[in-house]
Amino acid sequence: GNSVTQMEGPVTLSEEAFLTINCTYTATGYPSLFWYVQYPGEGLQLLLKATKADDKGSNKGFEATYRKETTSFHLEKGSVQVSDSAVYFCALVTDSWGKLQFGAGTQVVVTP
Amino acid sequence: DVKVTQSSRYLVKRTGEKVFLECVQDMDHENMFWYRQDPGLGLRLIYFSYDVKMKEKGDIPEGYSVSREKKERFSLILESASTNQTSMYLCASRITGSSGANVLTFGAGSRLTVL
């Protein structure tokens, strides 16, 4: 079956530090890949996505590249802000109903 | 923007009670989903509905049922709440037939505590 593995948190960083959150997946077929973000007290919202190999998704300074050869979709940001403190979820979908399979989530804490 | 509204943000119920969690979306989306979120487990799909009166089991449907009588409303029902159903419940919806079809819009969540 499909699965998503992402690095455990919490990840604690200082403002302006470089952020990487690793995500690897196992899937049948050709999944679309997503990063969702959950800010404190809120639901999840889409951060970025990639639908095929070598696609790069980007938004709000975050980037992730769909690497089929390593089955990975690592999230990166060059300079984090306190407002980036949140829980980040890697996810994939393979079926036509859009049923997302999520990783466990990685909490990121950015300190001033 | 699409809005997904979950009517109850926080609920406290007793073991054995029947619990209704309501979700309403305002953009005529065909598909709606219920997930539960637990620390270290991420989100797990309970049920989804691809249209009115249509429903499919997700990965963890045991102990839950759903109702979709109108397109905009998708209800999650706990027939007899148990303590292991204490969790955050997230509703989501999506439109079909477009390039953004796999993007879910989530509600803010309903945190249920069963005593």
mmCIF file of C-alpha atoms in Angstrom:
data_model
loop_
_atom_site.group_PDB
_atom_site.id
_atom_site.type_symbol
_atom_site.label_atom_id
_atom_site.label_comp_id
_atom_site.label_asym_id
_atom_site.label_seq_id
_atom_site.Cartn_x
_atom_site.Cartn_y
_atom_site.Cartn_z
ATOM 1 C CA GLY A 1 0.000 0.000 0.000
ATOM 2 C CA ASN A 2 0.875 3.645 -0.108
ATOM 3 C CA SER A 3 2.784 5.304 2.693
ATOM 4 C CA VAL A 4 4.561 8.542 3.511
ATOM 5 C CA THR A 5 7.481 8.853 5.906
ATOM 6 C CA GLN A 6 8.673 12.195 7.145
ATOM 7 C CA MET A 7 11.252 13.200 9.680
ATOM 8 C CA GLU A 8 10.167 13.409 13.272
ATOM 9 C CA GLY A 9 10.029 16.693 15.041
ATOM 10 C CA PRO A 10 10.020 19.003 16.655
ATOM 11 C CA VAL A 11 12.550 20.863 14.588
ATOM 12 C CA THR A 12 13.721 23.990 16.387
ATOM 13 C CA LEU A 13 15.464 26.699 14.410
ATOM 14 C CA SER A 14 16.536 30.276 14.818
ATOM 15 C CA GLU A 15 15.053 32.937 12.570
ATOM 16 C CA GLU A 16 16.795 33.154 9.168
ATOM 17 C CA ALA A 17 18.098 29.580 9.415
ATOM 18 C CA PHE A 18 17.781 27.078 6.568
ATOM 19 C CA LEU A 19 14.977 24.536 6.916
ATOM 20 C CA THR A 20 14.805 21.046 5.415
ATOM 21 C CA ILE A 21 12.092 18.520 6.182
ATOM 22 C CA ASN A 22 12.660 15.114 4.642
ATOM 23 C CA CYS A 23 9.803 13.182 3.075
ATOM 24 C CA THR A 24 9.957 9.821 1.320
ATOM 25 C CA TYR A 25 7.112 7.792 -0.036
ATOM 26 C CA THR A 26 6.035 4.365 -1.194
ATOM 27 C CA ALA A 27 3.302 4.239 -3.784
ATOM 28 C CA THR A 28 1.841 2.190 -6.560
ATOM 29 C CA GLY A 29 1.386 4.038 -9.791
ATOM 30 C CA TYR A 30 2.384 7.663 -10.225
ATOM 31 C CA PRO A 31 1.413 9.746 -7.229
ATOM 32 C CA SER A 32 0.934 13.474 -6.968
ATOM 33 C CA LEU A 33 2.815 14.884 -3.995
ATOM 34 C CA PHE A 34 1.860 17.652 -1.616
ATOM 35 C CA TRP A 35 3.014 19.644 1.352
ATOM 36 C CA TYR A 36 0.294 20.943 3.651
ATOM 37 C CA VAL A 37 0.865 23.277 6.585
ATOM 38 C CA GLN A 38 -1.140 23.603 9.795
ATOM 39 C CA TYR A 39 -0.714 26.800 11.772
ATOM 40 C CA PRO A 40 -1.662 26.738 15.462
ATOM 41 C CA GLY A 41 -5.406 26.436 15.976
ATOM 42 C CA GLU A 42 -6.179 26.097 12.286
ATOM 43 C CA GLY A 43 -6.946 23.416 9.748
ATOM 44 C CA LEU A 44 -4.514 22.311 7.069
ATOM 45 C CA GLN A 45 -3.832 24.399 4.014
ATOM 46 C CA LEU A 46 -1.987 23.526 0.854
ATOM 47 C CA LEU A 47 1.558 24.847 0.764
ATOM 48 C CA LEU A 48 2.755 23.411 -2.550
ATOM 49 C CA LYS A 49 2.359 20.442 -4.838
ATOM 50 C CA ALA A 50 3.998 18.530 -7.695
ATOM 51 C CA THR A 51 2.229 16.189 -10.043
ATOM 52 C CA LYS A 52 5.031 14.457 -11.919
ATOM 53 C CA ALA A 53 8.676 13.533 -11.663
ATOM 54 C CA ASP A 54 11.146 16.452 -11.608
ATOM 55 C CA ASP A 55 8.386 18.993 -11.012
ATOM 56 C CA LYS A 56 9.249 21.645 -8.458
ATOM 57 C CA GLY A 57 6.517 23.085 -6.301
ATOM 58 C CA SER A 58 7.087 26.450 -4.658
ATOM 59 C CA ASN A 59 5.171 28.890 -2.489
ATOM 60 C CA LYS A 60 5.966 31.471 0.215
ATOM 61 C CA GLY A 61 9.701 30.803 -0.157
ATOM 62 C CA PHE A 62 9.273 27.046 0.296
ATOM 63 C CA GLU A 63 10.326 24.591 -2.402
ATOM 64 C CA ALA A 64 10.140 20.855 -2.962
ATOM 65 C CA THR A 65 11.184 18.764 -5.959
ATOM 66 C CA TYR A 66 9.521 15.486 -6.948
ATOM 67 C CA ARG A 67 12.380 12.953 -7.123
ATOM 68 C CA LYS A 68 11.132 9.699 -8.550
ATOM 69 C CA GLU A 69 14.523 7.988 -8.428
ATOM 70 C CA THR A 70 14.782 8.487 -4.668
ATOM 71 C CA THR A 71 11.000 8.536 -4.038
ATOM 72 C CA SER A 72 11.398 11.779 -2.136
ATOM 73 C CA PHE A 73 9.791 15.212 -1.857
ATOM 74 C CA HIS A 74 11.881 17.136 0.651
ATOM 75 C CA LEU A 75 10.693 20.571 1.740
ATOM 76 C CA GLU A 76 13.197 23.435 1.947
ATOM 77 C CA LYS A 77 13.225 27.099 2.828
ATOM 78 C CA GLY A 78 16.301 29.246 2.760
ATOM 79 C CA SER A 79 15.482 31.663 5.560
ATOM 80 C CA VAL A 80 12.699 30.879 8.010
ATOM 81 C CA GLN A 81 10.660 33.385 9.989
ATOM 82 C CA VAL A 82 8.888 33.050 13.307
ATOM 83 C CA SER A 83 5.628 33.008 11.358
ATOM 84 C CA ASP A 84 6.717 29.723 9.728
ATOM 85 C CA SER A 85 6.228 27.932 13.050
ATOM 86 C CA ALA A 86 3.667 25.254 12.237
ATOM 87 C CA VAL A 87 3.184 21.553 11.607
ATOM 88 C CA TYR A 88 4.104 20.438 8.091
ATOM 89 C CA PHE A 89 2.562 17.376 6.468
ATOM 90 C CA CYS A 90 3.812 15.556 3.413
ATOM 91 C CA ALA A 91 1.094 13.731 1.478
ATOM 92 C CA LEU A 92 0.438 11.821 -1.693
ATOM 93 C CA VAL A 93 -2.556 10.835 -3.772
ATOM 94 C CA THR A 94 -2.781 8.115 -6.378
ATOM 95 C CA ASP A 95 -6.486 7.610 -6.981
ATOM 96 C CA SER A 96 -9.088 9.621 -8.823
ATOM 97 C CA TRP A 97 -11.049 10.399 -5.654
ATOM 98 C CA GLY A 98 -8.288 12.530 -4.246
ATOM 99 C CA LYS A 99 -7.845 10.494 -1.080
ATOM 100 C CA LEU A 100 -4.704 11.882 0.468
ATOM 101 C CA GLN A 101 -2.267 9.666 2.352
ATOM 102 C CA PHE A 102 -0.450 11.756 4.957
ATOM 103 C CA GLY A 103 2.809 11.483 6.788
ATOM 104 C CA ALA A 104 2.900 11.863 10.571
ATOM 105 C CA GLY A 105 3.673 15.576 10.412
ATOM 106 C CA THR A 106 6.733 17.552 11.486
ATOM 107 C CA GLN A 107 6.437 20.367 13.965
ATOM 108 C CA VAL A 108 8.695 23.315 13.238
ATOM 109 C CA VAL A 109 9.444 25.910 15.888
ATOM 110 C CA VAL A 110 11.257 29.075 14.841
ATOM 111 C CA THR A 111 12.645 31.260 17.603
ATOM 112 C CA PRO A 112 13.558 34.949 17.279
ATOM 113 C CA ASP B 1 -12.290 31.313 -1.473
ATOM 114 C CA VAL B 2 -13.883 28.028 -0.596
ATOM 115 C CA LYS B 3 -14.880 27.822 2.998
ATOM 116 C CA VAL B 4 -15.286 24.625 4.973
ATOM 117 C CA THR B 5 -16.991 25.190 8.291
ATOM 118 C CA GLN B 6 -17.038 22.745 11.163
ATOM 119 C CA SER B 7 -19.738 23.805 13.553
ATOM 120 C CA SER B 8 -18.112 22.660 16.788
ATOM 121 C CA ARG B 9 -14.507 23.518 17.583
ATOM 122 C CA TYR B 10 -14.454 21.783 20.966
ATOM 123 C CA LEU B 11 -16.699 19.061 22.322
ATOM 124 C CA VAL B 12 -16.632 17.035 25.507
ATOM 125 C CA LYS B 13 -18.777 13.899 25.575
ATOM 126 C CA ARG B 14 -19.196 10.884 27.794
ATOM 127 C CA THR B 15 -18.537 7.282 26.877
ATOM 128 C CA GLY B 16 -21.534 5.783 25.139
ATOM 129 C CA GLU B 17 -23.011 9.059 23.938
ATOM 130 C CA LYS B 18 -23.991 9.550 20.323
ATOM 131 C CA VAL B 19 -21.938 12.340 18.767
ATOM 132 C CA PHE B 20 -22.584 14.328 15.598
ATOM 133 C CA LEU B 21 -19.853 16.343 13.927
ATOM 134 C CA GLU B 22 -21.114 18.655 11.223
ATOM 135 C CA CYS B 23 -19.265 20.038 8.231
ATOM 136 C CA VAL B 24 -20.539 22.479 5.622
ATOM 137 C CA GLN B 25 -18.808 23.730 2.497
ATOM 138 C CA ASP B 26 -19.982 26.658 0.414
ATOM 139 C CA MET B 27 -18.546 26.047 -3.054
ATOM 140 C CA ASP B 28 -20.550 23.185 -4.505
ATOM 141 C CA HIS B 29 -17.732 20.657 -4.146
ATOM 142 C CA GLU B 30 -18.652 17.100 -5.031
ATOM 143 C CA ASN B 31 -16.216 15.274 -2.770
ATOM 144 C CA MET B 32 -16.013 15.550 0.996
ATOM 145 C CA PHE B 33 -13.785 13.778 3.509
ATOM 146 C CA TRP B 34 -13.469 13.134 7.216
ATOM 147 C CA TYR B 35 -10.023 12.618 8.713
ATOM 148 C CA ARG B 36 -8.863 12.218 12.272
ATOM 149 C CA GLN B 37 -5.569 13.683 13.394
ATOM 150 C CA ASP B 38 -3.515 12.141 16.173
ATOM 151 C CA PRO B 39 0.027 13.017 17.287
ATOM 152 C CA GLY B 40 2.621 10.839 15.602
ATOM 153 C CA LEU B 41 0.045 9.318 13.249
ATOM 154 C CA GLY B 42 -0.734 12.238 11.005
ATOM 155 C CA LEU B 43 -4.163 12.283 9.384
ATOM 156 C CA ARG B 44 -6.079 9.098 8.735
ATOM 157 C CA LEU B 45 -9.101 8.899 6.478
ATOM 158 C CA ILE B 46 -12.319 7.772 8.156
ATOM 159 C CA TYR B 47 -14.895 8.151 5.383
ATOM 160 C CA PHE B 48 -15.335 10.072 2.191
ATOM 161 C CA SER B 49 -18.278 10.944 0.005
ATOM 162 C CA TYR B 50 -18.034 11.472 -3.725
ATOM 163 C CA ASP B 51 -21.557 12.826 -4.104
ATOM 164 C CA VAL B 52 -24.870 13.238 -2.320
ATOM 165 C CA LYS B 53 -25.938 10.037 -0.580
ATOM 166 C CA MET B 54 -22.737 8.334 -1.704
ATOM 167 C CA LYS B 55 -20.117 7.249 0.797
ATOM 168 C CA GLU B 56 -17.043 5.067 0.941
ATOM 169 C CA LYS B 57 -15.047 3.739 3.861
ATOM 170 C CA GLY B 58 -11.594 5.073 4.396
ATOM 171 C CA ASP B 59 -8.776 3.472 6.327
ATOM 172 C CA ILE B 60 -10.315 3.565 9.815
ATOM 173 C CA PRO B 61 -14.141 3.491 9.539
ATOM 174 C CA GLU B 62 -14.796 1.296 12.574
ATOM 175 C CA GLY B 63 -16.971 3.010 15.153
ATOM 176 C CA TYR B 64 -18.041 5.764 12.752
ATOM 177 C CA SER B 65 -20.769 6.396 10.223
ATOM 178 C CA VAL B 66 -21.510 9.318 7.935
ATOM 179 C CA SER B 67 -24.421 11.076 6.312
ATOM 180 C CA ARG B 68 -24.536 13.192 3.181
ATOM 181 C CA GLU B 69 -28.132 14.203 2.450
ATOM 182 C CA LYS B 70 -27.222 17.516 0.850
ATOM 183 C CA LYS B 71 -24.243 18.389 -1.280
ATOM 184 C CA GLU B 72 -22.922 21.037 1.078
ATOM 185 C CA ARG B 73 -23.153 19.052 4.301
ATOM 186 C CA PHE B 74 -21.233 15.982 5.438
ATOM 187 C CA SER B 75 -21.818 14.672 8.934
ATOM 188 C CA LEU B 76 -19.671 12.285 10.941
ATOM 189 C CA ILE B 77 -21.497 10.196 13.522
ATOM 190 C CA LEU B 78 -20.076 8.333 16.471
ATOM 191 C CA GLU B 79 -22.862 5.944 17.412
ATOM 192 C CA SER B 80 -21.440 5.191 20.853
ATOM 193 C CA ALA B 81 -18.431 7.304 21.704
ATOM 194 C CA SER B 82 -15.429 5.650 23.311
ATOM 195 C CA THR B 83 -12.330 7.124 24.902
ATOM 196 C CA ASN B 84 -10.135 5.970 22.014
ATOM 197 C CA GLN B 85 -12.121 8.301 19.773
ATOM 198 C CA THR B 86 -10.737 11.314 21.580
ATOM 199 C CA SER B 87 -9.047 13.151 18.742
ATOM 200 C CA MET B 88 -9.023 16.108 16.373
ATOM 201 C CA TYR B 89 -11.454 15.605 13.485
ATOM 202 C CA LEU B 90 -10.880 17.412 10.219
ATOM 203 C CA CYS B 91 -13.353 17.788 7.395
ATOM 204 C CA ALA B 92 -12.235 18.574 3.858
ATOM 205 C CA SER B 93 -13.763 19.039 0.436
ATOM 206 C CA ARG B 94 -12.587 19.219 -3.146
ATOM 207 C CA ILE B 95 -13.968 19.838 -6.590
ATOM 208 C CA THR B 96 -13.619 17.265 -9.354
ATOM 209 C CA GLY B 97 -12.787 17.659 -12.995
ATOM 210 C CA SER B 98 -10.198 20.405 -12.911
ATOM 211 C CA SER B 99 -6.436 20.728 -12.765
ATOM 212 C CA GLY B 100 -6.710 21.494 -9.076
ATOM 213 C CA ALA B 101 -8.831 18.455 -8.463
ATOM 214 C CA ASN B 102 -6.527 16.850 -5.901
ATOM 215 C CA VAL B 103 -6.298 19.903 -3.678
ATOM 216 C CA LEU B 104 -8.321 19.566 -0.499
ATOM 217 C CA THR B 105 -9.748 22.518 1.424
ATOM 218 C CA PHE B 106 -9.869 21.803 5.139
ATOM 219 C CA GLY B 107 -12.009 23.072 7.964
ATOM 220 C CA ALA B 108 -10.455 24.305 11.198
ATOM 221 C CA GLY B 109 -11.113 21.043 12.988
ATOM 222 C CA SER B 110 -13.272 19.737 15.829
ATOM 223 C CA ARG B 111 -11.452 18.614 18.933
ATOM 224 C CA LEU B 112 -13.444 15.867 20.632
ATOM 225 C CA THR B 113 -12.731 14.624 24.124
ATOM 226 C CA VAL B 114 -14.547 11.515 25.309
ATOM 227 C CA LEU B 115 -14.544 10.993 29.063
#
